Amino acid sequence: GMRVTGIDVHHNKMNRISSLEPLITNGHLLFNEDLTPRLISQMSLFPTSHDDGPDALHGAVSQLRKR
């Protein structure tokens, strides 16, 4: 099975998602063409659209950086 743990969030959602921009711009965070169109749309339309996908992406990136 998969172990699931909670994550404490210390910054506001806008700042968390915005912190991904340099990673994307500098080519350190790349997107697979097969990603769900919904996530790509939310990333492209941020901050004027739903932001749960980009926020979840930030959470995943943060966890990977801790390893």
PDB file of C-alpha atoms in Angstrom:
ATOM      1  CA  GLY A   1       0.000   0.000   0.000  1.00  0.00           C
ATOM      2  CA  MET A   2       0.847   3.650  -0.142  1.00  0.00           C
ATOM      3  CA  ARG A   3       1.629   5.674   2.957  1.00  0.00           C
ATOM      4  CA  VAL A   4      -0.107   9.049   3.067  1.00  0.00           C
ATOM      5  CA  THR A   5       1.017  11.821   5.406  1.00  0.00           C
ATOM      6  CA  GLY A   6      -0.181  15.345   5.978  1.00  0.00           C
ATOM      7  CA  ILE A   7       1.783  18.414   4.927  1.00  0.00           C
ATOM      8  CA  ASP A   8       1.886  21.633   6.923  1.00  0.00           C
ATOM      9  CA  VAL A   9       1.471  24.675   4.681  1.00  0.00           C
ATOM     10  CA  HIS A  10       3.125  27.886   5.847  1.00  0.00           C
ATOM     11  CA  HIS A  11       2.722  30.323   2.940  1.00  0.00           C
ATOM     12  CA  ASN A  12      -0.313  31.598   1.105  1.00  0.00           C
ATOM     13  CA  LYS A  13      -1.439  29.770  -2.011  1.00  0.00           C
ATOM     14  CA  MET A  14      -0.595  32.617  -4.412  1.00  0.00           C
ATOM     15  CA  ASN A  15       3.018  32.718  -3.180  1.00  0.00           C
ATOM     16  CA  ARG A  16       3.378  28.943  -3.275  1.00  0.00           C
ATOM     17  CA  ILE A  17       2.204  28.690  -6.864  1.00  0.00           C
ATOM     18  CA  SER A  18       4.143  31.777  -7.977  1.00  0.00           C
ATOM     19  CA  SER A  19       7.333  30.220  -6.614  1.00  0.00           C
ATOM     20  CA  LEU A  20       7.092  27.601  -9.397  1.00  0.00           C
ATOM     21  CA  GLU A  21       7.542  30.238 -12.112  1.00  0.00           C
ATOM     22  CA  PRO A  22      11.366  30.397 -12.033  1.00  0.00           C
ATOM     23  CA  LEU A  23      11.559  26.594 -12.158  1.00  0.00           C
ATOM     24  CA  ILE A  24       9.347  26.532 -15.231  1.00  0.00           C
ATOM     25  CA  THR A  25      10.978  29.525 -16.932  1.00  0.00           C
ATOM     26  CA  ASN A  26      14.492  28.152 -16.413  1.00  0.00           C
ATOM     27  CA  GLY A  27      13.561  24.686 -17.653  1.00  0.00           C
ATOM     28  CA  HIS A  28      14.024  22.952 -14.302  1.00  0.00           C
ATOM     29  CA  LEU A  29      10.376  21.853 -14.203  1.00  0.00           C
ATOM     30  CA  LEU A  30       9.184  20.281 -17.428  1.00  0.00           C
ATOM     31  CA  PHE A  31       5.723  19.045 -18.335  1.00  0.00           C
ATOM     32  CA  ASN A  32       4.909  15.823 -20.155  1.00  0.00           C
ATOM     33  CA  GLU A  33       2.710  16.383 -23.207  1.00  0.00           C
ATOM     34  CA  ASP A  34       0.344  13.695 -21.920  1.00  0.00           C
ATOM     35  CA  LEU A  35      -0.542  15.598 -18.743  1.00  0.00           C
ATOM     36  CA  THR A  36      -4.188  16.190 -18.152  1.00  0.00           C
ATOM     37  CA  PRO A  37      -5.374  19.246 -20.091  1.00  0.00           C
ATOM     38  CA  ARG A  38      -7.014  20.526 -16.902  1.00  0.00           C
ATOM     39  CA  LEU A  39      -3.667  20.979 -15.105  1.00  0.00           C
ATOM     40  CA  ILE A  40      -2.068  22.612 -18.144  1.00  0.00           C
ATOM     41  CA  SER A  41      -5.057  24.955 -18.396  1.00  0.00           C
ATOM     42  CA  GLN A  42      -4.896  25.856 -14.685  1.00  0.00           C
ATOM     43  CA  MET A  43      -1.158  26.538 -14.966  1.00  0.00           C
ATOM     44  CA  SER A  44      -1.623  28.669 -18.084  1.00  0.00           C
ATOM     45  CA  LEU A  45      -4.526  30.675 -16.679  1.00  0.00           C
ATOM     46  CA  PHE A  46      -3.116  31.201 -13.175  1.00  0.00           C
ATOM     47  CA  PRO A  47      -4.066  33.351 -11.246  1.00  0.00           C
ATOM     48  CA  THR A  48      -7.394  33.890 -13.013  1.00  0.00           C
ATOM     49  CA  SER A  49      -8.575  30.261 -12.928  1.00  0.00           C
ATOM     50  CA  HIS A  50      -8.886  27.384 -10.500  1.00  0.00           C
ATOM     51  CA  ASP A  51      -5.622  26.897  -8.653  1.00  0.00           C
ATOM     52  CA  ASP A  52      -5.880  23.536  -6.905  1.00  0.00           C
ATOM     53  CA  GLY A  53      -3.836  21.733  -9.575  1.00  0.00           C
ATOM     54  CA  PRO A  54      -0.947  24.219  -9.483  1.00  0.00           C
ATOM     55  CA  ASP A  55      -1.040  24.203  -5.674  1.00  0.00           C
ATOM     56  CA  ALA A  56      -0.853  20.393  -5.629  1.00  0.00           C
ATOM     57  CA  LEU A  57       2.059  20.586  -8.078  1.00  0.00           C
ATOM     58  CA  HIS A  58       3.853  22.935  -5.679  1.00  0.00           C
ATOM     59  CA  GLY A  59       3.282  20.440  -2.879  1.00  0.00           C
ATOM     60  CA  ALA A  60       4.788  17.644  -4.957  1.00  0.00           C
ATOM     61  CA  VAL A  61       7.809  19.757  -5.923  1.00  0.00           C
ATOM     62  CA  SER A  62       8.332  20.743  -2.267  1.00  0.00           C
ATOM     63  CA  GLN A  63       8.297  17.107  -1.173  1.00  0.00           C
ATOM     64  CA  LEU A  64      10.775  16.117  -3.880  1.00  0.00           C
ATOM     65  CA  ARG A  65      13.127  18.913  -2.844  1.00  0.00           C
ATOM     66  CA  LYS A  66      13.203  17.500   0.696  1.00  0.00           C
ATOM     67  CA  ARG A  67      14.627  14.167  -0.521  1.00  0.00           C
TER      68      ARG A  67
END
